[in-house]
Short mmCIF file of C-alpha atoms and ligand atoms in Angstrom, two decimals:
data_model
loop_
_atom_site.label_atom_id
_atom_site.label_comp_id
_atom_site.label_asym_id
_atom_site.label_seq_id
_atom_site.Cartn_x
_atom_site.Cartn_y
_atom_site.Cartn_z
CA MET S 1 -0.01 -0.01 -0.02
CA PRO S 2 1.57 3.35 -0.99
CA ASP S 3 1.97 6.06 1.69
CA LEU S 4 -1.03 8.07 0.64
CA LYS S 5 -1.86 11.62 1.76
CA SER S 6 -4.24 11.55 4.80
CA ALA S 7 -8.09 12.00 4.15
CA ASN S 8 -10.28 14.61 5.75
CA PRO S 9 -9.42 14.55 9.40
CA VAL S 10 -12.87 14.53 10.48
CA PHE S 11 -13.59 11.27 9.03
CA GLN S 12 -10.02 9.80 8.97
CA ARG S 13 -9.80 9.85 12.80
CA MET S 14 -13.38 8.71 13.33
CA GLY S 15 -14.55 5.09 14.25
CA THR S 16 -17.59 3.34 12.77
CA THR S 17 -20.85 4.49 14.42
CA ILE S 18 -21.65 2.87 17.58
CA PHE S 19 -25.10 1.54 16.19
CA GLU S 20 -23.31 -0.41 13.50
CA THR S 21 -20.82 -1.72 15.99
CA MET S 22 -23.18 -2.92 18.43
CA SER S 23 -25.67 -4.40 15.86
CA GLN S 24 -22.82 -6.21 14.29
CA LEU S 25 -21.71 -7.61 17.72
CA ALA S 26 -25.28 -8.54 18.57
CA GLY S 27 -25.56 -10.41 15.26
CA GLN S 28 -22.34 -12.29 15.75
CA THR S 29 -23.17 -13.40 19.32
CA GLY S 30 -26.94 -14.03 19.13
CA ALA S 31 -27.54 -11.27 21.51
CA ILE S 32 -31.09 -9.55 21.62
CA ASN S 33 -30.41 -6.16 19.93
CA LEU S 34 -31.89 -3.37 22.09
CA GLY S 35 -28.99 -1.24 20.82
CA GLN S 36 -29.63 0.38 17.48
CA GLY S 37 -32.90 2.18 17.32
CA PHE S 38 -35.17 0.38 14.92
CA PRO S 39 -38.71 -1.06 15.65
CA GLU S 40 -39.74 -4.57 15.28
CA GLY S 41 -43.18 -6.07 14.69
CA LEU S 42 -44.74 -2.70 14.05
CA GLU S 43 -44.38 -2.35 10.24
CA PRO S 44 -47.75 -1.38 8.88
CA THR S 45 -49.12 -4.12 6.34
CA ALA S 46 -51.18 -1.26 4.62
CA LEU S 47 -48.07 0.57 3.57
CA LEU S 48 -46.29 -2.38 2.53
CA GLU S 49 -49.11 -3.33 0.21
CA ARG S 50 -49.20 0.20 -1.17
CA LEU S 51 -45.39 -0.07 -1.90
CA ALA S 52 -45.96 -3.41 -3.75
CA HIS S 53 -48.72 -1.89 -5.75
CA THR S 54 -46.67 1.10 -6.73
CA ALA S 55 -43.52 -1.03 -7.38
CA LYS S 56 -45.58 -2.77 -10.11
CA SER S 57 -47.36 0.24 -11.57
CA GLY S 58 -45.30 3.26 -10.88
CA THR S 59 -42.26 4.85 -12.43
CA HIS S 60 -38.81 3.93 -11.40
CA GLN S 61 -36.93 6.91 -12.74
CA TYR S 62 -35.51 9.95 -10.97
CA PRO S 63 -38.32 12.13 -9.55
CA SER S 64 -37.86 15.75 -8.97
CA MET S 65 -34.96 16.59 -6.53
CA MET S 66 -37.36 18.38 -4.28
CA GLY S 67 -39.53 15.35 -4.03
CA THR S 68 -42.75 14.09 -5.66
CA SER S 69 -45.48 16.48 -5.70
CA GLY S 70 -47.75 13.93 -4.00
CA LEU S 71 -45.29 13.53 -1.10
CA ARG S 72 -44.58 17.35 -0.81
CA GLN S 73 -48.46 18.06 -0.62
CA ALA S 74 -48.95 15.26 2.00
CA VAL S 75 -46.10 16.67 4.05
CA ALA S 76 -47.60 20.17 4.02
CA ARG S 77 -51.16 18.67 4.95
CA HIS S 78 -49.43 16.69 7.77
CA GLU S 79 -47.61 19.85 9.15
CA ARG S 80 -50.98 21.85 9.01
CA ARG S 81 -53.04 18.99 10.59
CA PHE S 82 -50.87 18.37 13.56
CA TRP S 83 -48.87 21.66 14.07
CA GLY S 84 -51.02 24.32 12.46
CA LEU S 85 -48.11 25.33 10.19
CA ASP S 86 -49.30 26.86 6.84
CA LEU S 87 -46.71 25.69 4.20
CA ASP S 88 -46.52 26.25 0.55
CA CYS S 89 -45.49 22.68 -0.64
CA GLN S 90 -43.65 24.12 -3.60
CA GLN S 91 -41.49 26.50 -1.61
CA SER S 92 -41.18 25.17 1.90
CA VAL S 93 -41.03 21.36 1.66
CA MET S 94 -38.35 19.11 0.37
CA VAL S 95 -38.03 15.40 0.51
CA THR S 96 -34.79 13.89 1.52
CA SER S 97 -33.35 10.38 1.87
CA GLY S 98 -34.10 10.14 5.59
CA GLY S 99 -33.68 12.52 8.49
CA THR S 100 -29.96 11.89 8.39
CA GLU S 101 -29.62 13.38 4.89
CA ALA S 102 -31.91 16.22 5.90
CA LEU S 103 -29.69 17.08 8.79
CA ALA S 104 -26.45 16.82 6.72
CA ALA S 105 -28.03 19.00 3.86
CA SER S 106 -29.27 21.63 6.47
CA LEU S 107 -26.06 21.85 8.42
CA LEU S 108 -23.79 21.92 5.30
CA ALA S 109 -25.94 24.67 3.64
CA LEU S 110 -26.14 27.01 6.62
CA ILE S 111 -22.67 26.68 8.37
CA GLU S 112 -19.80 28.95 7.19
CA PRO S 113 -16.28 28.15 8.25
CA GLY S 114 -15.75 29.56 11.78
CA ASP S 115 -19.40 29.74 12.70
CA GLU S 116 -20.26 28.50 16.12
CA VAL S 117 -22.98 25.82 16.44
CA ILE S 118 -24.71 24.96 19.71
CA VAL S 119 -25.54 21.37 20.41
CA LEU S 120 -27.24 20.03 23.57
CA GLU S 121 -25.35 16.97 24.77
CA PRO S 122 -26.10 14.09 24.84
CA CYS S 123 -27.01 14.31 21.15
CA TYR S 124 -27.53 12.15 18.14
CA ASP S 125 -24.17 11.04 16.83
CA SER S 126 -24.37 12.53 13.25
CA TYR S 127 -24.50 16.13 14.34
CA ILE S 128 -21.07 16.88 15.38
CA PRO S 129 -19.16 15.36 12.51
CA ILE S 130 -21.25 17.12 9.86
CA ILE S 131 -20.75 20.48 11.86
CA GLN S 132 -17.16 19.82 11.89
CA ALA S 133 -16.94 18.72 8.29
CA ALA S 134 -18.53 22.10 7.45
CA HIS S 135 -15.86 23.80 9.49
CA GLY S 136 -18.20 24.87 12.15
CA ILE S 137 -17.13 25.15 15.83
CA VAL S 138 -19.12 23.00 18.18
CA ARG S 139 -20.25 24.62 21.41
CA SER S 140 -21.77 22.00 23.42
CA VAL S 141 -24.08 22.57 26.41
CA ARG S 142 -24.64 19.65 28.72
CA LEU S 143 -28.01 18.40 30.13
CA SER S 144 -27.77 16.43 33.30
CA PRO S 145 -29.55 13.36 34.43
CA PRO S 146 -32.08 12.32 35.78
CA HIS S 147 -34.47 15.04 34.46
CA TRP S 148 -32.15 16.58 31.75
CA ASP S 149 -33.55 20.13 32.44
CA LEU S 150 -32.34 22.82 30.06
CA PRO S 151 -29.44 24.54 31.77
CA ARG S 152 -30.36 28.00 31.10
CA ASP S 153 -27.47 29.92 32.36
CA ALA S 154 -25.02 27.69 30.38
CA LEU S 155 -27.09 28.00 27.36
CA GLU S 156 -27.37 31.72 27.43
CA ALA S 157 -23.63 31.82 27.99
CA ALA S 158 -22.98 29.67 24.92
CA PHE S 159 -24.59 32.20 22.57
CA THR S 160 -22.03 34.57 21.14
CA ALA S 161 -21.79 37.00 18.13
CA LYS S 162 -20.45 34.04 16.19
CA THR S 163 -23.26 31.69 16.87
CA LYS S 164 -25.04 30.71 13.56
CA LEU S 165 -27.39 28.00 14.74
CA ILE S 166 -28.50 25.63 17.41
CA VAL S 167 -29.51 22.05 16.83
CA LEU S 168 -32.55 20.92 18.84
CA ASN S 169 -33.80 17.50 19.05
CA SER S 170 -37.19 16.98 20.70
CA PRO S 171 -38.23 14.31 21.50
CA ALA S 172 -34.47 13.67 22.12
CA ASN S 173 -32.41 10.67 21.37
CA PRO S 174 -30.97 9.28 23.46
CA ILE S 175 -32.55 10.79 26.62
CA GLY S 176 -36.20 10.57 25.65
CA LYS S 177 -36.71 14.25 26.75
CA VAL S 178 -39.62 16.29 25.34
CA PHE S 179 -38.74 19.89 25.81
CA LEU S 180 -41.33 21.84 27.76
CA PRO S 181 -43.23 24.89 26.43
CA ASP S 182 -41.33 27.32 28.83
CA GLU S 183 -37.95 25.73 27.65
CA LEU S 184 -38.90 26.20 24.04
CA GLU S 185 -39.98 29.84 24.70
CA PHE S 186 -36.56 30.49 26.35
CA LEU S 187 -34.73 28.94 23.39
CA ALA S 188 -36.79 30.79 20.93
CA ASP S 189 -36.06 34.13 22.76
CA LEU S 190 -32.29 33.50 22.76
CA ILE S 191 -32.30 32.49 19.05
CA CYS S 192 -34.24 35.55 17.88
CA ARG S 193 -32.14 37.91 20.20
CA HIS S 194 -28.94 36.44 18.68
CA ASP S 195 -30.35 36.37 15.20
CA CYS S 196 -29.66 32.73 14.70
CA TYR S 197 -31.13 29.68 12.97
CA ALA S 198 -32.53 26.54 14.68
CA VAL S 199 -32.18 23.13 13.10
CA CYS S 200 -34.87 21.13 14.67
CA ASP S 201 -34.61 17.42 14.45
CA GLU S 202 -38.21 16.25 15.08
CA VAL S 203 -38.07 12.80 13.70
CA TYR S 204 -39.81 11.45 16.96
CA GLU S 205 -42.51 14.11 16.69
CA HIS S 206 -45.35 11.60 17.13
CA LEU S 207 -43.61 9.38 19.73
CA VAL S 208 -44.52 11.35 22.91
CA PHE S 209 -45.98 9.65 25.99
CA ASP S 210 -47.89 10.19 29.16
CA GLY S 211 -50.25 12.87 27.70
CA LEU S 212 -47.55 15.18 26.95
CA THR S 213 -47.59 17.05 23.66
CA HIS S 214 -44.80 17.93 21.10
CA ARG S 215 -44.57 21.47 20.10
CA PRO S 216 -42.30 22.37 17.07
CA LEU S 217 -40.05 25.30 17.72
CA MET S 218 -40.98 26.59 14.36
CA THR S 219 -44.60 27.45 15.54
CA LEU S 220 -43.36 30.00 18.36
CA PRO S 221 -43.49 33.72 17.55
CA GLY S 222 -40.72 34.96 15.32
CA MET S 223 -39.32 31.32 14.66
CA PHE S 224 -40.77 30.45 11.23
CA ASP S 225 -38.29 32.26 9.13
CA ARG S 226 -35.27 30.95 11.08
CA THR S 227 -36.24 27.34 11.71
CA VAL S 228 -35.50 24.21 9.67
CA LYS S 229 -37.85 21.47 10.72
CA ILE S 230 -36.83 17.76 9.92
CA GLY S 231 -39.14 14.73 9.77
CA SER S 232 -38.71 11.11 9.03
CA ALA S 233 -41.21 8.46 7.58
CA GLY S 234 -39.03 5.85 9.11
CA LYS S 235 -40.15 6.88 12.48
CA ILE S 236 -43.67 7.68 11.74
CA PHE S 237 -44.30 4.37 10.20
CA SER S 238 -41.89 2.08 11.93
CA LEU S 239 -40.12 1.55 8.59
CA THR S 240 -36.58 2.92 9.31
CA GLY S 241 -34.87 1.08 6.50
CA TRP S 242 -37.10 3.17 3.96
CA LYS S 243 -34.98 6.27 4.63
CA VAL S 244 -37.52 8.77 3.56
CA GLY S 245 -37.56 12.11 5.34
CA TRP S 246 -38.23 15.77 4.69
CA VAL S 247 -37.12 19.34 5.49
CA THR S 248 -39.63 22.20 5.99
CA ALA S 249 -38.26 25.70 6.14
CA ALA S 250 -39.11 29.29 4.92
CA PRO S 251 -38.40 29.54 1.16
CA ALA S 252 -35.32 31.53 1.41
CA VAL S 253 -33.76 29.07 3.84
CA LEU S 254 -35.11 25.87 2.01
CA SER S 255 -33.64 27.09 -1.33
CA VAL S 256 -30.13 27.02 0.06
CA ILE S 257 -30.48 23.64 1.70
CA ALA S 258 -31.73 22.34 -1.64
CA LYS S 259 -28.46 23.25 -3.15
CA ALA S 260 -26.62 21.00 -0.73
CA HIS S 261 -29.18 18.25 -1.06
CA GLN S 262 -28.81 18.11 -4.84
CA PHE S 263 -25.25 17.05 -4.57
CA LEU S 264 -25.81 14.60 -1.57
CA THR S 265 -28.52 12.35 -2.71
CA PHE S 266 -30.40 14.45 -5.28
CA THR S 267 -33.48 12.42 -4.89
CA THR S 268 -35.20 9.44 -3.08
CA PRO S 269 -36.99 6.31 -4.63
CA PRO S 270 -40.34 7.45 -6.11
CA GLU S 271 -42.33 4.27 -5.00
CA LEU S 272 -41.17 4.95 -1.40
CA GLN S 273 -42.26 8.48 -1.67
CA ASP S 274 -45.70 7.40 -3.02
CA ALA S 275 -46.31 4.96 -0.22
CA VAL S 276 -45.27 7.45 2.38
CA ALA S 277 -47.53 10.20 0.96
CA TRP S 278 -50.41 7.69 0.93
CA GLY S 279 -49.64 6.77 4.59
CA LEU S 280 -49.48 10.25 5.91
CA ASP S 281 -53.05 10.76 4.84
CA GLU S 282 -54.69 7.32 4.90
CA TYR S 283 -52.77 5.45 7.69
CA LEU S 284 -53.25 8.34 10.25
CA PRO S 285 -55.14 6.34 12.87
CA GLY S 286 -52.38 3.78 12.62
CA TYR S 287 -49.53 6.12 13.39
CA MET S 288 -51.48 7.83 16.06
CA GLU S 289 -51.77 4.60 17.89
CA LEU S 290 -48.05 4.07 18.02
CA SER S 291 -47.24 6.15 21.07
CA GLY S 292 -49.59 4.31 23.25
CA ILE S 293 -48.25 0.92 22.15
CA LEU S 294 -44.61 2.11 22.75
CA ALA S 295 -45.44 3.69 26.10
CA LYS S 296 -46.53 0.20 27.30
CA ARG S 297 -43.27 -1.30 25.96
CA ARG S 298 -41.17 1.28 27.69
CA ASP S 299 -42.96 0.37 30.94
CA LYS S 300 -42.41 -3.19 30.53
CA LEU S 301 -38.58 -2.84 29.82
CA ALA S 302 -38.23 -0.19 32.59
CA GLN S 303 -39.83 -2.47 35.08
CA GLY S 304 -37.61 -5.41 34.15
CA LEU S 305 -34.30 -3.36 34.26
CA ALA S 306 -35.37 -1.86 37.59
CA GLN S 307 -35.99 -5.46 38.82
CA ALA S 308 -32.44 -6.45 37.57
CA GLY S 309 -30.93 -3.55 39.47
CA PHE S 310 -30.56 -0.82 36.97
CA THR S 311 -31.56 2.80 37.98
CA VAL S 312 -33.96 3.63 35.04
CA LEU S 313 -34.29 7.27 34.17
CA PRO S 314 -37.63 8.80 33.10
CA THR S 315 -38.26 9.00 29.35
CA GLN S 316 -41.10 11.00 27.80
CA GLY S 317 -40.69 10.12 24.07
CA SER S 318 -38.66 8.52 21.31
CA TYR S 319 -37.77 4.71 21.14
CA PHE S 320 -35.32 4.82 24.09
CA LEU S 321 -34.82 4.69 27.87
CA THR S 322 -31.47 5.35 29.55
CA SER S 323 -30.35 3.52 32.67
CA GLN S 324 -27.57 3.93 35.18
CA TYR S 325 -25.63 0.71 36.00
CA GLY S 326 -23.65 1.82 39.03
CA ARG S 327 -25.08 -0.97 41.03
CA PHE S 328 -23.18 -3.50 39.07
CA THR S 329 -19.70 -1.86 38.79
CA ASP S 330 -17.95 1.32 39.61
CA THR S 331 -14.92 0.64 37.53
CA MET S 332 -16.26 -0.26 34.18
CA ASP S 333 -16.89 2.42 31.57
CA ASP S 334 -20.10 2.40 29.71
CA ASP S 335 -18.69 0.99 26.40
CA ALA S 336 -16.98 -1.85 28.19
CA PHE S 337 -20.21 -2.40 30.29
CA CYS S 338 -22.29 -2.71 27.06
CA ARG S 339 -19.76 -5.19 25.65
CA SER S 340 -19.90 -7.31 28.79
CA LEU S 341 -23.66 -7.11 28.75
CA ILE S 342 -23.62 -8.53 25.36
CA ALA S 343 -21.27 -11.35 26.15
CA GLU S 344 -22.63 -12.34 29.59
CA ALA S 345 -26.24 -11.45 29.42
CA GLY S 346 -26.86 -11.74 25.63
CA VAL S 347 -28.55 -8.28 25.29
CA ALA S 348 -27.15 -5.29 23.33
CA ALA S 349 -27.37 -1.72 24.43
CA ILE S 350 -25.58 1.62 23.54
CA PRO S 351 -23.18 3.42 25.78
CA LEU S 352 -24.38 7.01 26.35
CA SER S 353 -20.71 8.31 25.99
CA ALA S 354 -21.37 7.73 22.14
CA PHE S 355 -23.49 10.78 22.33
CA TYR S 356 -20.95 13.24 23.66
CA GLN S 357 -18.17 15.06 21.67
CA ASP S 358 -15.46 13.99 24.14
CA GLY S 359 -16.84 10.46 24.53
CA ALA S 360 -16.23 10.40 28.24
CA PRO S 361 -17.88 7.46 30.06
CA THR S 362 -21.16 8.32 31.59
CA GLY S 363 -22.19 5.41 33.74
CA CYS S 364 -25.25 5.21 31.69
CA ILE S 365 -26.53 3.01 28.83
CA ARG S 366 -29.37 3.27 26.35
CA PHE S 367 -31.93 0.58 25.61
CA CYS S 368 -34.38 0.57 22.70
CA PHE S 369 -37.92 -0.62 23.70
CA ALA S 370 -39.57 -0.47 20.25
CA LYS S 371 -39.61 -4.27 19.99
CA THR S 372 -42.24 -6.91 20.29
CA ASP S 373 -43.43 -8.04 23.77
CA PRO S 374 -41.80 -11.53 23.59
CA VAL S 375 -38.54 -9.98 22.52
CA LEU S 376 -38.65 -7.55 25.58
CA ASP S 377 -39.69 -10.32 27.88
CA GLU S 378 -36.73 -12.53 26.73
CA ALA S 379 -34.42 -9.66 27.17
CA VAL S 380 -35.59 -8.84 30.64
CA CYS S 381 -35.27 -12.61 31.50
CA ARG S 382 -31.65 -12.76 30.24
CA ILE S 383 -30.80 -9.58 32.16
CA VAL S 384 -32.47 -10.61 35.42
CA GLU S 385 -30.73 -14.05 35.24
CA TRP S 386 -27.40 -12.47 34.61
CA SER S 387 -27.97 -9.95 37.46
CA ASN S 388 -28.86 -12.79 39.82
CA SER S 389 -25.79 -14.70 38.84
CA LEU S 390 -23.29 -12.00 39.83
N1 PMP H 401 -32.29 12.09 14.23
C1 PMP H 401 -32.42 11.34 15.32
C2 PMP H 401 -32.51 11.91 16.58
C3 PMP H 401 -32.43 9.91 15.07
O1 PMP H 401 -32.58 9.16 16.15
C4 PMP H 401 -32.34 9.28 13.83
C5 PMP H 401 -32.04 7.89 13.63
N2 PMP H 401 -33.02 7.23 13.75
C6 PMP H 401 -32.21 10.20 12.69
C7 PMP H 401 -32.31 11.51 12.98
C8 PMP H 401 -32.15 9.70 11.31
O2 PMP H 401 -33.41 9.42 10.83
P1 PMP H 401 -33.48 8.62 9.39
O3 PMP H 401 -33.36 7.21 9.73
O4 PMP H 401 -34.73 9.09 8.92
O5 PMP H 401 -32.35 8.96 8.51
N1 LIG H 402 -31.24 6.56 15.03
C1 LIG H 402 -30.78 5.22 15.39
C2 LIG H 402 -30.34 5.09 16.88
O1 LIG H 402 -30.23 6.07 17.49
C3 LIG H 402 -29.65 4.64 14.56
C4 LIG H 402 -29.59 5.03 13.15
C5 LIG H 402 -28.24 4.54 12.49
O2 LIG H 402 -27.94 3.41 12.83
N2 LIG H 402 -27.80 5.33 11.80
O3 LIG H 402 -30.23 4.00 17.26
#
C-alpha cells in the first residue's frame, strides 16, 4: 500500500458508528439487539401493500430533486393537521433520503467556516461530525440526568456573536426528553435575540408519551423564518430502512438547503415517496396509536431493568430509555459495560458516551424498547438471570 496523503481528518480519525458496531456484535453473538434504534413487529401491512402496488405500476426513474408533488403536498397537509403550520409545498417542503440526509444538507448549507454551532449533549451522533466537516465550531451545552432540564445559564452563555445556529432534538435521542413549552420559549427568545437559526430534528414528533404534547419550535413567535424542521417517515411508520425524510423551512432557507441536497442524494426512490404520501393521509389512525403501544413497551422494559438492579431514568418520548448501571460496577466504563452485557447477558445496548463529543464515560446506557413483547420479555429474562448470577 503506497503511503497516501491523509484524508479529511474529521472522517479519518473517526470510528464506525456505535449503532453499526453494536448491531454487528449482537448479530455475531446472538444477543437480543436493544441497541440500534429500529422497531420490530410494528411495520404497517397497509403501507407495504401500497408499496408493492406502486412498485408494479409506478415509475422507477428519478423524481424531482425536491420530491414528488404527492409527497410534498402530503407533508404540507401533515404539518398543518398536527402543528397548524401553513406551508407552501412548492417552496417550503423538500423530500430527503431520511432525517440523516436532511440534517446533513441543512448543516452543510447553513454553516460557514468559523461559525459556532450549539448542540445540547447528549446528542444524536451525526450532528457533530457534519458540523465539523462544514468547518463549524461545536459549542456543546450539557444536560444532566435524571431530568435533563435545560441549563439556562449555560445555554445563554454559549450564545456569542459568532453563533450561527442551534440544533434542537425534541423528543430527544438518547434521553427521551420532550422539551417543555417554557424551555422552548426560552430557546426561541435566545435564538431571535442572537439572530440565529434553529435546526430542529423532530423525527420522533409523534412518539410522545404520558399525555405530553410535542410542540415544534417553528410554531413559536418569530421562529418560522429561522427554523428548519426535519421529519422522518421511518419513525412515523416504523419503517426505518425506507430512509424517507423531509425538511420544511421558509422559502429562502429551503432554497439553499436544496443546493446541498442536490449533491448529496439528489432524490429518493419514487415508489417509497408514493407509499409515504399515501400513509401520511390514509394511515393516520395507525400512526396515532403508536405512542400508546410504545409507552406500554417502555414500561415493560423499565420494570424489568429496575428489577435487575438498573436505575432507570424517566423517558417521555422516542424509542429509548436510559439506565444507570452503578449497582453492578464502579470501575467499568459504559462502552466496556455494554460489551460485557452482550457477552454475559446476551443483550445489546448503547453506551451514552457515544452521544458526547469527548466520549467520556457516563455510567449510563441506552436501551431501545420499540420491540415486540416476546423480545422484551426474553431480554428482561436474560438480564435478570445475569444480574442474579453476579
Ligand atoms: N435524528 C435522530 C434523533 C435519530 O434518532 C435518527 C435515527 N433514527 C435520525 C435523525 C435519522 O433518521 P433517518 O433514519 O430518517 O435518517
Ligand atoms: N437513530 C438510530 C439510533 O439512534 C440509529 C440509526 C443509525 O444506525 N444510523 O439508534
